[in-house]
Coordinates of C-alpha atoms in Angstrom, one line a residue:
X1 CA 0.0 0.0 0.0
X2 CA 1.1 3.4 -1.0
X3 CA 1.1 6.8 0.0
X4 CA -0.7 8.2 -3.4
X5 CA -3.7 8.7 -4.4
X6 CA -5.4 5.6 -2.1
X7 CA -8.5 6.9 -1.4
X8 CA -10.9 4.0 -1.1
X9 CA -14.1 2.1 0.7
X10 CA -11.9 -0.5 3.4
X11 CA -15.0 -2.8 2.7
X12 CA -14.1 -3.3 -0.7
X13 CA -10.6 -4.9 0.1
X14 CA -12.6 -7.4 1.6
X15 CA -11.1 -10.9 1.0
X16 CA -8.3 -9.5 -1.0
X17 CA -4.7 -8.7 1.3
X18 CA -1.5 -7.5 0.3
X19 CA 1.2 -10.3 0.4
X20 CA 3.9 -8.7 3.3
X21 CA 7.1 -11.3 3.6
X22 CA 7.1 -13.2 6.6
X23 CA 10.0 -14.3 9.2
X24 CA 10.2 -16.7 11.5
X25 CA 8.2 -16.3 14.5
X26 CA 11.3 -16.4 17.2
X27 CA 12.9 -12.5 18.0
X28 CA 16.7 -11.5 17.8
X29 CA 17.3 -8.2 19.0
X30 CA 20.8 -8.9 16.7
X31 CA 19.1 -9.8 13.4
X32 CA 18.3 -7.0 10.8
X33 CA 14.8 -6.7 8.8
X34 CA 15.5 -7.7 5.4
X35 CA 14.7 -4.5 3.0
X36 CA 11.0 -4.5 2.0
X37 CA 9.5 -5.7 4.9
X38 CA 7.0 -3.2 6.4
X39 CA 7.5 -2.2 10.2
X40 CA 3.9 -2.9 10.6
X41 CA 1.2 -4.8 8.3
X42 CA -2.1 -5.3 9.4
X43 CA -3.8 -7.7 7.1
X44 CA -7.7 -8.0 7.1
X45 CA -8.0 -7.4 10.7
X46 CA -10.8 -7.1 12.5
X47 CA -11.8 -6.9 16.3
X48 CA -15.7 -7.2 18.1
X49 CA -16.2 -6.5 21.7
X50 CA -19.2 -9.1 21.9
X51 CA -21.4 -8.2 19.1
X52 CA -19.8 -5.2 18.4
X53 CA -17.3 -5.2 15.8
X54 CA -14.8 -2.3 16.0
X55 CA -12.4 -2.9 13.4
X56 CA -14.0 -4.4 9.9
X57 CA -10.9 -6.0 8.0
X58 CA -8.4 -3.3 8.1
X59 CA -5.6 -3.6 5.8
X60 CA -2.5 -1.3 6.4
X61 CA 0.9 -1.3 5.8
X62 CA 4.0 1.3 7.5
X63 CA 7.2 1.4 6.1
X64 CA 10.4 1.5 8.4
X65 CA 10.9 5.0 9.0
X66 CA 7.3 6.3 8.3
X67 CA 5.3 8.8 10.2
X68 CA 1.2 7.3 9.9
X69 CA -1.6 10.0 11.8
X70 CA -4.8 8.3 12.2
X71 CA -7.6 10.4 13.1
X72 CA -11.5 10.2 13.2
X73 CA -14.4 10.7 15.1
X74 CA -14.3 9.0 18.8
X75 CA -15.4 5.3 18.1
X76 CA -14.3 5.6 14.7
X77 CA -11.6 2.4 16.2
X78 CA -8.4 4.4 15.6
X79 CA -7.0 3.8 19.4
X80 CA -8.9 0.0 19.3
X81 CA -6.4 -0.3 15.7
X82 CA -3.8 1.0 17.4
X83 CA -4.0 -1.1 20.2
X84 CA -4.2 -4.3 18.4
X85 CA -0.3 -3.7 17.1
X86 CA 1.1 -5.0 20.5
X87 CA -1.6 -7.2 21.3
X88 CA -3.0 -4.8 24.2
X89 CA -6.4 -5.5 22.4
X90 CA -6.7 -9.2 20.8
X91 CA -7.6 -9.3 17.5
X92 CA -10.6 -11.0 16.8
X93 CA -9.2 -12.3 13.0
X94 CA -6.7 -11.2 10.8
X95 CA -3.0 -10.5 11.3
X96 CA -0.7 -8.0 12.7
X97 CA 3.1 -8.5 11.7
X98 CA 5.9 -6.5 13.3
X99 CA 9.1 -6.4 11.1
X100 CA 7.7 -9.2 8.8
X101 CA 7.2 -11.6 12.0
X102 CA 3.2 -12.3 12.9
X103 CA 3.1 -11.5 16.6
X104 CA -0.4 -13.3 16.6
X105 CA 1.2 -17.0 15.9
X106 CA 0.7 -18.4 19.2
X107 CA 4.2 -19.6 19.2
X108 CA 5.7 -16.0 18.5
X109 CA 7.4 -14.6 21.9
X110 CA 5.2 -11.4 22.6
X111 CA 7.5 -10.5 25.4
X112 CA 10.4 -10.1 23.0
X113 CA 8.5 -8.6 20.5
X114 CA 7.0 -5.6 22.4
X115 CA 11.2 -4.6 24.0
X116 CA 10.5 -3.4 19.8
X117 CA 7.4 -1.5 20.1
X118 CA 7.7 1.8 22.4
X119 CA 3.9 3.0 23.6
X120 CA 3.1 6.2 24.9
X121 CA -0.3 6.7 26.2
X122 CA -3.1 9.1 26.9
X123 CA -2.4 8.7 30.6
X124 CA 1.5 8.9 31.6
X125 CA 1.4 5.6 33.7
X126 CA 4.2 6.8 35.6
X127 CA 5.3 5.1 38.9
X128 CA 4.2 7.5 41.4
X129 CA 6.4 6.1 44.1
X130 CA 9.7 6.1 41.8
X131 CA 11.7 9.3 41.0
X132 CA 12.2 9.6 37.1
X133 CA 15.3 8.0 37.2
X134 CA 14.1 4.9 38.6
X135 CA 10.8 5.2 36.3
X136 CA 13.1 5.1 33.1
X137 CA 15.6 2.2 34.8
X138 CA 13.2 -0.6 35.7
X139 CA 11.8 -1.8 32.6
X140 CA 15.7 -1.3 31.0
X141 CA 16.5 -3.2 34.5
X142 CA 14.0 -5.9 34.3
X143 CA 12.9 -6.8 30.8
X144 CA 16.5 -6.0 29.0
X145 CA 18.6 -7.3 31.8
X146 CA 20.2 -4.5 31.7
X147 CA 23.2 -3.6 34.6
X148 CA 22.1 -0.6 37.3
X149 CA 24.8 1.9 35.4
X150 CA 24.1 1.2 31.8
X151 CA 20.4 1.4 32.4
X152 CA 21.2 5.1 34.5
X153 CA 23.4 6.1 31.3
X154 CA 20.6 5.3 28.9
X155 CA 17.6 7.2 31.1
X156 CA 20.0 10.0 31.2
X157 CA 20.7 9.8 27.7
X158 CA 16.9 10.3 26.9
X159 CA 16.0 12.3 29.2
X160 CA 18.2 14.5 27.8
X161 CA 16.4 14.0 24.2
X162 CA 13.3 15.2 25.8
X163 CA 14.6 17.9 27.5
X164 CA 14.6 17.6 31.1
X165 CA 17.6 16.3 32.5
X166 CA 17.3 18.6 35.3
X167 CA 14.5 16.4 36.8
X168 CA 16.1 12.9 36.9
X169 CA 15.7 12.8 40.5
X170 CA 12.1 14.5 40.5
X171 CA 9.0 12.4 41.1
X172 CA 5.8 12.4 38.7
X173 CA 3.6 14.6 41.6
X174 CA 6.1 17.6 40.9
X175 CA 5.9 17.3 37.1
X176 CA 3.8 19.1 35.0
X177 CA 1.2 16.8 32.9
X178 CA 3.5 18.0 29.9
X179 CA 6.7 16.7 31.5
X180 CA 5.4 13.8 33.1
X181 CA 4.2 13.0 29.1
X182 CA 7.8 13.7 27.9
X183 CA 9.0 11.2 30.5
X184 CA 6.5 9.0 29.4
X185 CA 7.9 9.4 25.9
X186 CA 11.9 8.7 27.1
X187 CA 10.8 6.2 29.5
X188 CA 9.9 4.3 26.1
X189 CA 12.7 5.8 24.5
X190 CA 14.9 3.7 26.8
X191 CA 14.1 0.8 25.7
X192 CA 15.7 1.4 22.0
X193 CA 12.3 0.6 20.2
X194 CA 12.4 0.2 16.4
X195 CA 8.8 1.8 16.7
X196 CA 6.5 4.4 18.5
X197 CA 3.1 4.4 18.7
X198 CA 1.3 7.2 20.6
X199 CA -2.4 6.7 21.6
X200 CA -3.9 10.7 21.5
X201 CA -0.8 11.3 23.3
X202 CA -2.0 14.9 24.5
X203 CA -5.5 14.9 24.9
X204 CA -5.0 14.9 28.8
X205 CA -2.9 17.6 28.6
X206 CA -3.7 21.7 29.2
X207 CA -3.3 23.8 25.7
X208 CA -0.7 25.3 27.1
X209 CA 1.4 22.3 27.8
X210 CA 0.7 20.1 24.4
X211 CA 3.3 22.0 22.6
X212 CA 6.1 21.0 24.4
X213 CA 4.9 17.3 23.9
X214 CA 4.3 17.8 20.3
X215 CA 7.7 19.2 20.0
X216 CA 9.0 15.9 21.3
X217 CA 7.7 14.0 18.7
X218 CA 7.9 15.9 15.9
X219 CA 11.8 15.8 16.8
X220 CA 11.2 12.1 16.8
X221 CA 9.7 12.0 13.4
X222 CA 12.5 14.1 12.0
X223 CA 15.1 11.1 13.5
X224 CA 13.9 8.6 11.3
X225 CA 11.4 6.8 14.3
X226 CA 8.9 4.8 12.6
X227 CA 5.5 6.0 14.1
X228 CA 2.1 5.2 14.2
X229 CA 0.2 8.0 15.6
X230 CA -3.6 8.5 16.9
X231 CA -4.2 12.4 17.2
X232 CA -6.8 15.0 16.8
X233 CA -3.9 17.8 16.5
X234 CA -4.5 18.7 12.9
X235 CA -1.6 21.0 12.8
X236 CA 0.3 18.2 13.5
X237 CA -0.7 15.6 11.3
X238 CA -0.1 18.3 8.3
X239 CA 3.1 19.1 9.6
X240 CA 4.9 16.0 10.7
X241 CA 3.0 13.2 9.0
X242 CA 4.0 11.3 6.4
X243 CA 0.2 10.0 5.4
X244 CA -2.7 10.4 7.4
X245 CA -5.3 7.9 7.7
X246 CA -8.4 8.7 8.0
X247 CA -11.3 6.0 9.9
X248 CA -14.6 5.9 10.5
X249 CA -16.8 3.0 11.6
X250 CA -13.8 0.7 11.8
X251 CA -13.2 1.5 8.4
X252 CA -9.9 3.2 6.6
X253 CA -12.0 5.6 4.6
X254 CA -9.2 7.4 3.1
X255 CA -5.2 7.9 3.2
X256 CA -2.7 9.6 1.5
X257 CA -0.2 12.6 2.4
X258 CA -1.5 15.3 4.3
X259 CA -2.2 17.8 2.0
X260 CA -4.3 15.5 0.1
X261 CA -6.6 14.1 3.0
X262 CA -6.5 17.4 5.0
X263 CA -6.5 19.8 2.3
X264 CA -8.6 18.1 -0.3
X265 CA -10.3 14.9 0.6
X266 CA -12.2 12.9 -1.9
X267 CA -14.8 11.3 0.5
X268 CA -17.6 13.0 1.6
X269 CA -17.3 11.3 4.9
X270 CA -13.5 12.8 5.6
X271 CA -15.0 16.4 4.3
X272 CA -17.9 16.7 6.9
X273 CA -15.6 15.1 9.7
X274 CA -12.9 17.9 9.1
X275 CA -15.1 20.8 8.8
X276 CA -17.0 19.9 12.3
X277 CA -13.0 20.0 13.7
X278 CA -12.3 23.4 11.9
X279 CA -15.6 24.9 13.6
X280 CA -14.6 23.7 17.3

């Protein structure tokens, strides 16, 4: 799947999927992705809570180095899609493969996977009890088995990238929502993801403080991080996104590059939902 002129009806891919290479199912954080394989590829998936089915055989491909904006209404399934790429939702059919290796094979180690998939959330999900140092070390500590003053070195490292060094010793109750957010962001950072996804990663925040977060990962995006990003900050999407995806009904209504979708959409759908945004 491309980033031209895609505009299309997701039910009309129906039964039809892209081929995307596989690879074995077992991880090596050593091993390279051979060229063409997509960071992410989500073939016909689909995902019901009960009788409710959220997703309708989405088909979607991201390209190592990519920076994807999905936006929609609320229940339009954007943070449900997003959620099924690390297997925080289930999928309910369908596939999701990571770096050409299909994370829902029972036998793939999801564990290993997801030290590959950083996640920043609407909530920071900060340790309350931990400074910020020790919030970025114990993941490095535990899942990477990483020693005490390598995992230090890397937290300040990224902490640094996000621009506040000066708090490594700070705990989350005398952070800001906007720096407790950027922590959020290096406390994924530290884990050397190939991958960020970020689940409306500033819709908790204050105006005044979702600059400084967008600033973060629009410095991100200009590194060469593969993203996959759920927003409603338009400015954004035009500005730092390589394609923007646009759902509706657990449908990918239309795609393409920013100026296209935002500034000219084809479907009547993506023209009424970005006009009721431009009057808010």
């Amino acid at each position: 799947m491309t980033d031209t002129d895609d505009q299309h009806e997701q039910p009309e891919h129906h039964g039809h999927h892209p081929h995307v290479p596989h690879r074995h199912h077992d991880f090596d954080e050593h091993e390279s992705v051979p060229v063409g394989v997509p960071a992410i590829a989500l073939v016909g998936l689909t995902k019901s809570f009960g009788d409710l089915e959220v997703l309708k055989g989405i088909d979607l491909e991201i390209e190592p180095g990519e920076v994807v904006c999905v936006i929609g209404p609320s229940g339009s399934g954007k943070s449900t899609l997003l959620r099924c790429v690390n297997r925080l939702e289930e999928p309910t059919a369908g596939q999701v493969l990571i770096e050409g290796v299909d994370i829902t094979d029972p036998h793939t180690d999801l564990d290993a996977m997801r030290t590959r998939i950083g996640m920043v959330f609407q909530s920071f999900n900060l340790f309350g009890h931990l400074s910020v140092r020790d919030n970025l070390c114990i993941a490095q500590r535990k899942v990477l088995k990483r020693h005490k003053h390598a995992a230090e070195a890397k937290a300040e490292e990224v902490l640094a990238r996000v621009g506040l060094s000066e708090k490594i010793d700070e705990y989350p109750a005398r952070l800001s929502g906007g720096q407790q957010q950027r922590v959020a962001i290096a406390r994924a950072l530290a884990m050397d993801p190939d991958m960020m996804l970020f689940d409306e990663a500033t819709s908790a925040l204050d105006p005044e403080l979702v600059g400084e977060v967008l600033a973060v990962m629009r410095s991100l995006a200009e590194s060469g991080m593969t993203m996959m990003v759920v927003t409603h900050e338009m400015h954004f999407a035009r500005r730092v996104a390589d394609r923007v995806v646009f759902m509706d009904g657990g449908f990918i209504v239309e795609q393409g590059p920013p100026d296209a979708v935002l500034g000219d959409p084809q479907h009547e759908r993506t023209q009424r939902f970005l006009r009721q945004v431009n009057e808010r």
